PDB file of C-alpha atoms and ligand atoms in Angstrom:
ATOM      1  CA  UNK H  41       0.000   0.000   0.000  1.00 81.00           C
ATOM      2  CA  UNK H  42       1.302   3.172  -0.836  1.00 89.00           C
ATOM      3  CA  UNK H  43       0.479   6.789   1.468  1.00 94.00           C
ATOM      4  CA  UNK H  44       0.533  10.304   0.426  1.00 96.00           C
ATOM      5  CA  UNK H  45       2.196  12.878   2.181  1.00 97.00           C
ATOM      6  CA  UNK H  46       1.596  17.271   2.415  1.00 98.00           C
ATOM      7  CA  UNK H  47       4.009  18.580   3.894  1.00 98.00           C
ATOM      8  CA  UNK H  48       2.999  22.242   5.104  1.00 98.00           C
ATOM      9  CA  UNK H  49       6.090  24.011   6.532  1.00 97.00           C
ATOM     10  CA  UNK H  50       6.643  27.771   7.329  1.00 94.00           C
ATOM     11  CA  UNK H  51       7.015  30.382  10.690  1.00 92.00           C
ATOM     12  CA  UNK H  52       5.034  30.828  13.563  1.00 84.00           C
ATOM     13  CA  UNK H  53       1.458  32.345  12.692  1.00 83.00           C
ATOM     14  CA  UNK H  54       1.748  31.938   8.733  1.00 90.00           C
ATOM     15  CA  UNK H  55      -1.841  29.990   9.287  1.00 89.00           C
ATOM     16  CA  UNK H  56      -0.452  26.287   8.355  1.00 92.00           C
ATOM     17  CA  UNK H  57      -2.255  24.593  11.229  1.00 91.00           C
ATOM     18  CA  UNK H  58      -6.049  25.969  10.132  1.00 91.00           C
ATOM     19  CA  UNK H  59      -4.636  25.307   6.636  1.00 96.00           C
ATOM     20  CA  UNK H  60      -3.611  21.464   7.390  1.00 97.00           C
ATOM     21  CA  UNK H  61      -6.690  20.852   9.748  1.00 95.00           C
ATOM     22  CA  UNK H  62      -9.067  21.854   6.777  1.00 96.00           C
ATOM     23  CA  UNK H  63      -6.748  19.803   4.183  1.00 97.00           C
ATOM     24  CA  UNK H  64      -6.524  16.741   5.832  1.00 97.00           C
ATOM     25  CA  UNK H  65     -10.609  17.397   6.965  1.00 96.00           C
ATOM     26  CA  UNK H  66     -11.229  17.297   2.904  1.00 97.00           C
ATOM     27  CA  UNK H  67      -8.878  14.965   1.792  1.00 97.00           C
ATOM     28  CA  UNK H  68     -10.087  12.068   4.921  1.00 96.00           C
ATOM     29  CA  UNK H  69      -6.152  12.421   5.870  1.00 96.00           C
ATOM     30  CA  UNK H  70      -4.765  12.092   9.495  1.00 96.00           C
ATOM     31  CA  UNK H  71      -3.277  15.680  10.872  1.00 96.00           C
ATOM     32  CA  UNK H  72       0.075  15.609  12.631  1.00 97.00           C
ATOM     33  CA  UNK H  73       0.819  18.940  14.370  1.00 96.00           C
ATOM     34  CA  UNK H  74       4.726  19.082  14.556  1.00 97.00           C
ATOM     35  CA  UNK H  75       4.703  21.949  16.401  1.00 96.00           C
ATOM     36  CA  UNK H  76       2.394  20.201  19.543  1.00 97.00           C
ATOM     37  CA  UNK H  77       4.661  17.735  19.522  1.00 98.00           C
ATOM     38  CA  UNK H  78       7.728  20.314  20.452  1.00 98.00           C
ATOM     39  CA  UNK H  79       5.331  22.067  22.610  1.00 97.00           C
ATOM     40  CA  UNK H  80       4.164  18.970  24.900  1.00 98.00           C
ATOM     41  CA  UNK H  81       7.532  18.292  25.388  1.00 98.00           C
ATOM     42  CA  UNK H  82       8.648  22.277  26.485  1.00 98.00           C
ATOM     43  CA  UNK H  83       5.509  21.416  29.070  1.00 98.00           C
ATOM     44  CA  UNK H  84       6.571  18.381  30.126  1.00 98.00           C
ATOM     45  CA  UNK H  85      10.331  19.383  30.779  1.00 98.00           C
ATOM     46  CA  UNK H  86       8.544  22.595  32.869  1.00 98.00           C
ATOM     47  CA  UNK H  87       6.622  20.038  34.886  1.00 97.00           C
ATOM     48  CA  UNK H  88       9.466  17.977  35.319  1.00 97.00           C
ATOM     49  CA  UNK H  89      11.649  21.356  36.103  1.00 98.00           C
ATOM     50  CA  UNK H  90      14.632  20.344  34.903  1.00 97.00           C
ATOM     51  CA  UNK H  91      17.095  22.145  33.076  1.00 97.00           C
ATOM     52  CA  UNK H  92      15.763  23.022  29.955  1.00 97.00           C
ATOM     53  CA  UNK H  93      18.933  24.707  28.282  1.00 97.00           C
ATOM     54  CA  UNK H  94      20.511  21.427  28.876  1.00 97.00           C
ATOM     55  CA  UNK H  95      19.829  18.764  25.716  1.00 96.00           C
ATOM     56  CA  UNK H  96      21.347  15.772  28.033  1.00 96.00           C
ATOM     57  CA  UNK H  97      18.007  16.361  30.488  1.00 97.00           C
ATOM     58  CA  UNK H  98      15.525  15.317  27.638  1.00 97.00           C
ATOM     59  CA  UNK H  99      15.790  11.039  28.472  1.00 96.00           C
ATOM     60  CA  UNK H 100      12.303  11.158  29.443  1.00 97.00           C
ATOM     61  CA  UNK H 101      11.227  11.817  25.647  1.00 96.00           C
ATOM     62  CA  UNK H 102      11.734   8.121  25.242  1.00 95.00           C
ATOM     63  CA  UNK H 103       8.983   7.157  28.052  1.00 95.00           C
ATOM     64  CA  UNK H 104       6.880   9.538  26.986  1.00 96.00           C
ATOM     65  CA  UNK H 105       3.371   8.865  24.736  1.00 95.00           C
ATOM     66  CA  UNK H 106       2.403  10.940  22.543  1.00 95.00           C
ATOM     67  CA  UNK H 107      -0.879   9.700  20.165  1.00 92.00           C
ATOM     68  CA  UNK H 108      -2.977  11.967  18.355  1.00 92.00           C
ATOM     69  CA  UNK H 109      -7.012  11.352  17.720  1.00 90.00           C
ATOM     70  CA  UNK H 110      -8.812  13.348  16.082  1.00 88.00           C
ATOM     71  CA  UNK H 111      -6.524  15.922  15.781  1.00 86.00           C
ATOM     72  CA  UNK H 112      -6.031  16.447  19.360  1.00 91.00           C
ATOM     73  CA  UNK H 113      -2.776  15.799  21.389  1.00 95.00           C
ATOM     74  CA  UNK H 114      -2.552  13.491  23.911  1.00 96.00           C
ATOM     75  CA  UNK H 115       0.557  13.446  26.169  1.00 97.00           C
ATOM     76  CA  UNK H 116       0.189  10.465  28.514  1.00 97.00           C
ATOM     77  CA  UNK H 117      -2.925   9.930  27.807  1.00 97.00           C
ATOM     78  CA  UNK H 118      -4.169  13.679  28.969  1.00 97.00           C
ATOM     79  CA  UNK H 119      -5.152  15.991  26.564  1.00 97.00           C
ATOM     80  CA  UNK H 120      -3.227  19.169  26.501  1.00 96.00           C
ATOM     81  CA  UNK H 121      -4.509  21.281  23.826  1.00 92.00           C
ATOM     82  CA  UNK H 122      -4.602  24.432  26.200  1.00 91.00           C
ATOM     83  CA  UNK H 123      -1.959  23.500  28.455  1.00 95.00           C
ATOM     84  CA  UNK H 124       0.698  23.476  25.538  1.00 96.00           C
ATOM     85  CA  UNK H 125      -0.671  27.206  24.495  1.00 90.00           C
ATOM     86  CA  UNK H 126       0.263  28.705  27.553  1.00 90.00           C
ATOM     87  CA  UNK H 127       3.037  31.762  27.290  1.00 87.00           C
ATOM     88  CA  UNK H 128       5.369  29.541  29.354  1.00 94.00           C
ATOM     89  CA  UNK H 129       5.584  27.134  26.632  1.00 95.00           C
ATOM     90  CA  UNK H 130       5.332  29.263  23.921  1.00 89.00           C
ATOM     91  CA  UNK H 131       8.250  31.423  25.656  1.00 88.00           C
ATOM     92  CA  UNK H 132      10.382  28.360  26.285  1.00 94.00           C
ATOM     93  CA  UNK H 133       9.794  25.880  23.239  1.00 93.00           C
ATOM     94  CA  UNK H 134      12.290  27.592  20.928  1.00 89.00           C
ATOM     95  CA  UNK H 135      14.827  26.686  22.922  1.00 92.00           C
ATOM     96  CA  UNK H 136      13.770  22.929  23.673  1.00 96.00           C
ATOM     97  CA  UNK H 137      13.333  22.377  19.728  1.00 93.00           C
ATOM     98  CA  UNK H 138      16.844  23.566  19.179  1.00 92.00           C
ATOM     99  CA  UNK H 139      18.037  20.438  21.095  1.00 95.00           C
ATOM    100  CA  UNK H 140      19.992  17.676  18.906  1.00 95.00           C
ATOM    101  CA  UNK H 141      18.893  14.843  21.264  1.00 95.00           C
ATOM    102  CA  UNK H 142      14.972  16.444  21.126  1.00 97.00           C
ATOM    103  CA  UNK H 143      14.795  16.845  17.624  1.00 96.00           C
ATOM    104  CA  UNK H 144      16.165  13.564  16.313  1.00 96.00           C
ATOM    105  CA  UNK H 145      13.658  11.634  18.748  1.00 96.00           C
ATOM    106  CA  UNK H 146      10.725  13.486  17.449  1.00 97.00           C
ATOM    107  CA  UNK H 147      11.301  13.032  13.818  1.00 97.00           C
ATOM    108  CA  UNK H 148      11.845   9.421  14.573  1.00 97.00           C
ATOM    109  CA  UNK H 149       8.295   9.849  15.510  1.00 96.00           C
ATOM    110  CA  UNK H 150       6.814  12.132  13.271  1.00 97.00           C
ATOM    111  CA  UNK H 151       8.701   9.405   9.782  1.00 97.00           C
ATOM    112  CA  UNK H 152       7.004   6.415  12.267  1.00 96.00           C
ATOM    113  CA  UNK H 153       2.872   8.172  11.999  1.00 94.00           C
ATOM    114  CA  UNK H 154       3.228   8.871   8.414  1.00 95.00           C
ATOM    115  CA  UNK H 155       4.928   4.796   7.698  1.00 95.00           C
ATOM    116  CA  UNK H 156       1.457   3.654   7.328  1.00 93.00           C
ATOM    117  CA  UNK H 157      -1.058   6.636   6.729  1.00 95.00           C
ATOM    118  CA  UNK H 158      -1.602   9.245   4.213  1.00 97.00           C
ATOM    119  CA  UNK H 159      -0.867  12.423   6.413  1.00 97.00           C
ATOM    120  CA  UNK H 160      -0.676  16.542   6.067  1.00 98.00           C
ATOM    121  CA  UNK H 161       2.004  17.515   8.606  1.00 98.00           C
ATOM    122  CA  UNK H 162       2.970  21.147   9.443  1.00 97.00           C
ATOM    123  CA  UNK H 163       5.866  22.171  11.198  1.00 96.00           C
ATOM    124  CA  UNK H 164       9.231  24.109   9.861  1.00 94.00           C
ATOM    125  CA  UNK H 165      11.292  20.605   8.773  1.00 95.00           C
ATOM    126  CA  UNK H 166       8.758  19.116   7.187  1.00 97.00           C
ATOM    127  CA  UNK H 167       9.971  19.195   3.333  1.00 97.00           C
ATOM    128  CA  UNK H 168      13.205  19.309   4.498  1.00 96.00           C
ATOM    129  CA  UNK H 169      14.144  16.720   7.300  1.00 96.00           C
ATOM    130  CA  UNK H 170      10.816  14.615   8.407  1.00 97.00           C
ATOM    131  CA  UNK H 171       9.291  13.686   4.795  1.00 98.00           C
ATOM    132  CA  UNK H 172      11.600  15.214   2.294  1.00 97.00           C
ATOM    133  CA  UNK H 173       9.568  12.030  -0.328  1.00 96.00           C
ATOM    134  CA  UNK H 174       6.250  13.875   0.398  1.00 97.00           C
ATOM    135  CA  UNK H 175       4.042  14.226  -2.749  1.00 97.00           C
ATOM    136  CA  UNK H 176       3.665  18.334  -2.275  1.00 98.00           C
ATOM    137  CA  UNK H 177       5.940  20.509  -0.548  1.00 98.00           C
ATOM    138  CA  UNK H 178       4.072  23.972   0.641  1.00 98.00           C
ATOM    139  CA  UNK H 179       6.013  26.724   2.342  1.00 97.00           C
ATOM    140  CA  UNK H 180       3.365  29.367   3.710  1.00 95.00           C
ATOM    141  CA  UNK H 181       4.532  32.844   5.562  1.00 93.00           C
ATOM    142  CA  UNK H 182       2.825  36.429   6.232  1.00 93.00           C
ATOM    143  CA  UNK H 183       4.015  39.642   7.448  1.00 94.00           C
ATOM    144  CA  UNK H 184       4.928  39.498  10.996  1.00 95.00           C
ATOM    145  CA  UNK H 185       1.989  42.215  11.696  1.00 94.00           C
ATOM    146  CA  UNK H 186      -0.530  39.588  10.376  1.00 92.00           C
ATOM    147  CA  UNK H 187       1.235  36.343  11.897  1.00 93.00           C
ATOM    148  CA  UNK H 188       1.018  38.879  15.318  1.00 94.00           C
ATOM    149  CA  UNK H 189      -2.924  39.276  14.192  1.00 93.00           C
ATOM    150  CA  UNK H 190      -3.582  35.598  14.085  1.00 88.00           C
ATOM    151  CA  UNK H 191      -2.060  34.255  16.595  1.00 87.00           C
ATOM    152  CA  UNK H 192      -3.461  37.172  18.855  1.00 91.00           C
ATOM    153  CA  UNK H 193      -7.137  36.062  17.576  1.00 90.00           C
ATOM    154  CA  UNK H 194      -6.365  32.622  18.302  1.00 85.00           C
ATOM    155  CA  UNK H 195      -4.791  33.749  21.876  1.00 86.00           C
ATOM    156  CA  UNK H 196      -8.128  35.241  22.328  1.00 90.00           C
ATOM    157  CA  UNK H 197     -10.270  32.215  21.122  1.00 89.00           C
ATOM    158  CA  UNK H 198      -8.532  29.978  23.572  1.00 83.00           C
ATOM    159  CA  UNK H 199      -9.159  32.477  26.488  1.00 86.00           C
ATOM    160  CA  UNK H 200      -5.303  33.091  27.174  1.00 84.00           C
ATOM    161  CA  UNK H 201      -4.314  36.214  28.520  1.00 85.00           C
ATOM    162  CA  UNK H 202      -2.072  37.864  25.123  1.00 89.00           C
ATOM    163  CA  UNK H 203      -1.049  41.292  24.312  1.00 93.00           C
ATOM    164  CA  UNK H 204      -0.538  42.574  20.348  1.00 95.00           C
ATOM    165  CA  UNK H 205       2.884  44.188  21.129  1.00 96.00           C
ATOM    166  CA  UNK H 206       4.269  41.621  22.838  1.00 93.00           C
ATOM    167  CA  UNK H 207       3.315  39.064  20.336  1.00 92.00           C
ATOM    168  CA  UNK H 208       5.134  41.342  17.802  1.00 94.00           C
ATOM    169  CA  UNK H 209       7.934  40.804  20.188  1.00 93.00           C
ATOM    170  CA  UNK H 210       7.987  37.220  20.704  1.00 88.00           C
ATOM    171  CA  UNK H 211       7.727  35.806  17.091  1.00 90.00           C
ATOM    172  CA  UNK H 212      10.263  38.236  15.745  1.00 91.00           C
ATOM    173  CA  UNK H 213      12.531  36.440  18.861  1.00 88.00           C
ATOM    174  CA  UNK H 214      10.885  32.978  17.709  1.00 84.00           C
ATOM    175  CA  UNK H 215      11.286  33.295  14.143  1.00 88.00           C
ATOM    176  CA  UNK H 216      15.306  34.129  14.794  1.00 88.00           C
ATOM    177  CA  UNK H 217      15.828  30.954  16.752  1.00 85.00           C
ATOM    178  CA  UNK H 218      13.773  28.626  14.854  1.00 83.00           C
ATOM    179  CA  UNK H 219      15.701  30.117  11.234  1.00 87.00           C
ATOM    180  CA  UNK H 220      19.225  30.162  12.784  1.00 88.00           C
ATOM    181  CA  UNK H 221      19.380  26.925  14.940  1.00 83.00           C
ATOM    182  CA  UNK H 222      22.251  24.910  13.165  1.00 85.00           C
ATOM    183  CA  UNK H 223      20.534  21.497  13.282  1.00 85.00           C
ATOM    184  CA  UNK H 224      17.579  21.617  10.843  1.00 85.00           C
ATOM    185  CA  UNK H 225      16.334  25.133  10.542  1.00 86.00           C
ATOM    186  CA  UNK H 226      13.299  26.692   9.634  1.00 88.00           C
ATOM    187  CA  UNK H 227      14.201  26.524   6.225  1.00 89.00           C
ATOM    188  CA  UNK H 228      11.951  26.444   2.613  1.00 93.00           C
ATOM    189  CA  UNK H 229      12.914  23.106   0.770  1.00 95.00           C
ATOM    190  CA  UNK H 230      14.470  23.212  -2.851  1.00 95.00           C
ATOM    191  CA  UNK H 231      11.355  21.814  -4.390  1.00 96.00           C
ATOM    192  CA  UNK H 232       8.529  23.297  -2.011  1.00 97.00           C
ATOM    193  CA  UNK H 233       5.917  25.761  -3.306  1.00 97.00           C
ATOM    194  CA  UNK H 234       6.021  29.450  -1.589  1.00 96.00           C
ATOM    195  CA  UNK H 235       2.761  31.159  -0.863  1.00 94.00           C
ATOM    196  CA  UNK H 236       2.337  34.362   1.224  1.00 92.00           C
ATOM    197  CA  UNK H 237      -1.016  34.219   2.826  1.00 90.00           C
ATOM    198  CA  UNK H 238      -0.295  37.826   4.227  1.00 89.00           C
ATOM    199  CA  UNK H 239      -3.591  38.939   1.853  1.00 89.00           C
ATOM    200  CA  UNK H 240      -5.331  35.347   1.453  1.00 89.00           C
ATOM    201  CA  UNK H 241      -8.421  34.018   3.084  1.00 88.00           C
ATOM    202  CA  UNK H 242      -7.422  30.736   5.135  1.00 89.00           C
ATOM    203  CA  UNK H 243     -10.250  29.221   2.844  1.00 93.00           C
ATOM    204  CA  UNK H 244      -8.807  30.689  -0.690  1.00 92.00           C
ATOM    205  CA  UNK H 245      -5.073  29.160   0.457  1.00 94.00           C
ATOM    206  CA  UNK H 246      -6.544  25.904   1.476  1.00 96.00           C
ATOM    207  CA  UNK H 247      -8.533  25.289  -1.374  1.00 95.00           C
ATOM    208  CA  UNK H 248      -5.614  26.163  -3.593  1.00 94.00           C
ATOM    209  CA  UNK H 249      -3.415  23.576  -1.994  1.00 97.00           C
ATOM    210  CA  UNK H 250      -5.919  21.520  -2.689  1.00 97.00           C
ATOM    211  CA  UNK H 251      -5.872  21.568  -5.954  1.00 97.00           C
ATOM    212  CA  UNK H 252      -2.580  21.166  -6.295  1.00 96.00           C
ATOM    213  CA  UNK H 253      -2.516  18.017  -3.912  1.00 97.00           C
ATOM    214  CA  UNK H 254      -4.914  16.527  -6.211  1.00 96.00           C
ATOM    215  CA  UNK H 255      -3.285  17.323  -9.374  1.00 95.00           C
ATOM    216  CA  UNK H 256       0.310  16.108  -7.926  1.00 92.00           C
ATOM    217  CA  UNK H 257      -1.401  12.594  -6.729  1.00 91.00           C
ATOM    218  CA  UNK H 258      -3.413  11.788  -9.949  1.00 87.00           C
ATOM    219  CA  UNK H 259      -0.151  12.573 -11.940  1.00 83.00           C
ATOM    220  CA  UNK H 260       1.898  10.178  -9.720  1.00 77.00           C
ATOM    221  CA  UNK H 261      -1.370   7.473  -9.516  1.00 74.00           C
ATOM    222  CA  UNK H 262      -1.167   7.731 -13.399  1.00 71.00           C
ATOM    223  CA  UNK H 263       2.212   6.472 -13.906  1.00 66.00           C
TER     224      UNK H 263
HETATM  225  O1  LIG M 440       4.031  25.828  15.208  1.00 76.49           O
HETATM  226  P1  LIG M 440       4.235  26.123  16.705  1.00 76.49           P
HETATM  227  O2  LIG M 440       4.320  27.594  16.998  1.00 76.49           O
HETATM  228  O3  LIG M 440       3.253  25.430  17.570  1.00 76.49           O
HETATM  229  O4  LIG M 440       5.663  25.501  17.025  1.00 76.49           O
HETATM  230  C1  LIG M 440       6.222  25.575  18.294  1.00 76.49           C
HETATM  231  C2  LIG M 440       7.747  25.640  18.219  1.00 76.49           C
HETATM  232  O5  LIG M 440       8.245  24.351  17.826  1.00 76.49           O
HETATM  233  C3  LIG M 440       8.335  26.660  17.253  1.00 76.49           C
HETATM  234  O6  LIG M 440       9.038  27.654  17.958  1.00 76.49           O
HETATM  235  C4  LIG M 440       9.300  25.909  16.402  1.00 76.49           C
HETATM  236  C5  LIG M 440       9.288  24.492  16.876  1.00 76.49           C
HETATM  237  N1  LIG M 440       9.085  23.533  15.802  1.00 76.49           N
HETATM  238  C6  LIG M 440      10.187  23.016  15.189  1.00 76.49           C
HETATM  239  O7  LIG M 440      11.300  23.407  15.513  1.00 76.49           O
HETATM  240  N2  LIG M 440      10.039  22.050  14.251  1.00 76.49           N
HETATM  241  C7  LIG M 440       8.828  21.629  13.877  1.00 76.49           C
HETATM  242  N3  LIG M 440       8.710  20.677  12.945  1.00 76.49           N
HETATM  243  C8  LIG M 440       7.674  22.178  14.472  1.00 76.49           C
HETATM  244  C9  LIG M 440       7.834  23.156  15.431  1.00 76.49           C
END
């Protein structure tokens, strides 16, 4: 049996996750969220208090559980959509993904879910590191005033306590990290399609992806 991969990769805020929820909605794919996966661990390690500047302290990756239903996250068996939201995690996680020893555990992971399922996956390594085979490549960004918009809305949505400004603030700092970490950057893949959704409806880049999923699979099913 063969699966299909779209891989959605791009900075924080460029809209991939409502993009990949809707995509893999329509196309009756499963949803991996790259990004919760770096997240739940940045809360676990908090929990845990250890050191998280130190990449030695991450061991307990490897008794950790991490299945997703339905699109939601569950880390031990709890789910911890909000808790992995919070601006503690969201402040810390840069640095956790930036890890060697983090990163090469969850991408084990990520290459494992998509062995025997047709996935869309979002995260920044996507086309690059996790499923550099996948069928389409997309590589979405904004202007950091609109990523600062979104995620503010979605801030809002969840009921977190979030502040325009500071938002500004934080993804500029985020977007630095994640694009200048050594070990598999955020980085747009040679063969990966660039859209700016700065002045796009969520709907209007979804739908366009689409197509191009479908086009790309029939071509390859044709063959
Ligand atoms: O998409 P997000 O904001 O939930 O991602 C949280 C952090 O995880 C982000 O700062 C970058 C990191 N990340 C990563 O390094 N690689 C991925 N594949 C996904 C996320």
């Amino acid at each position: 049996m063969r699966y299909y991969a779209l891989a959605i990769d791009g900075p924080a805020g460029a809209g991939k996750s409502s993009v990949a929820k809707m995509l893999a909605a329509k196309l009756k794919y499963t949803y991996i969220d790259t990004g919760a996966m770096y997240r739940a661990i940045t809360y676990k390690a908090l929990e845990l208090k250890i050191d998280i500047s130190n990449p030695n302290e991450f061991d307990f990756i490897d008794k950790t559980i991490m299945e997703f239903k339905n699109d939601i996250l569950y880390l031990d068996g709890e789910d911890v959509t909000f808790k992995i939201r919070s601006n503690d995690v969201s402040n810390n996680v840069s640095v956790v993904a930036s890890h060697i020893p983090v990163r090469n555990k969850l991408v084990f992971l990520q290459q494992k879910i998509a062995l025997d399922r047709n996935v869309v996956m979002d995260g920044r390594d996507i086309g690059t590191v996790v499923l550099p085979n996948a069928d389409l490549k997309i590589y979405m960004s904004a202007s950091v005033e609109e990523r600062a918009r979104r995620r503010f809305e979605e801030n809002v949505s969840l009921g977190i306590d979030t502040d325009y400004q500071k938002l500004i603030i934080e993804i500029k700092r985020r977007d630095k990290i994640d694009s200048s970490r050594s070990y598999n950057p955020l980085k747009q893949a040679n063969d990966a399609i660039f859209l700016d959704t700065s002045h796009l409806d969520i709907h209007e880049v979804a739908n366009k992806i689409y197509e191009m999923f479908l086009n790309e699979i029939h071509t390859k099913r044709s063959d």
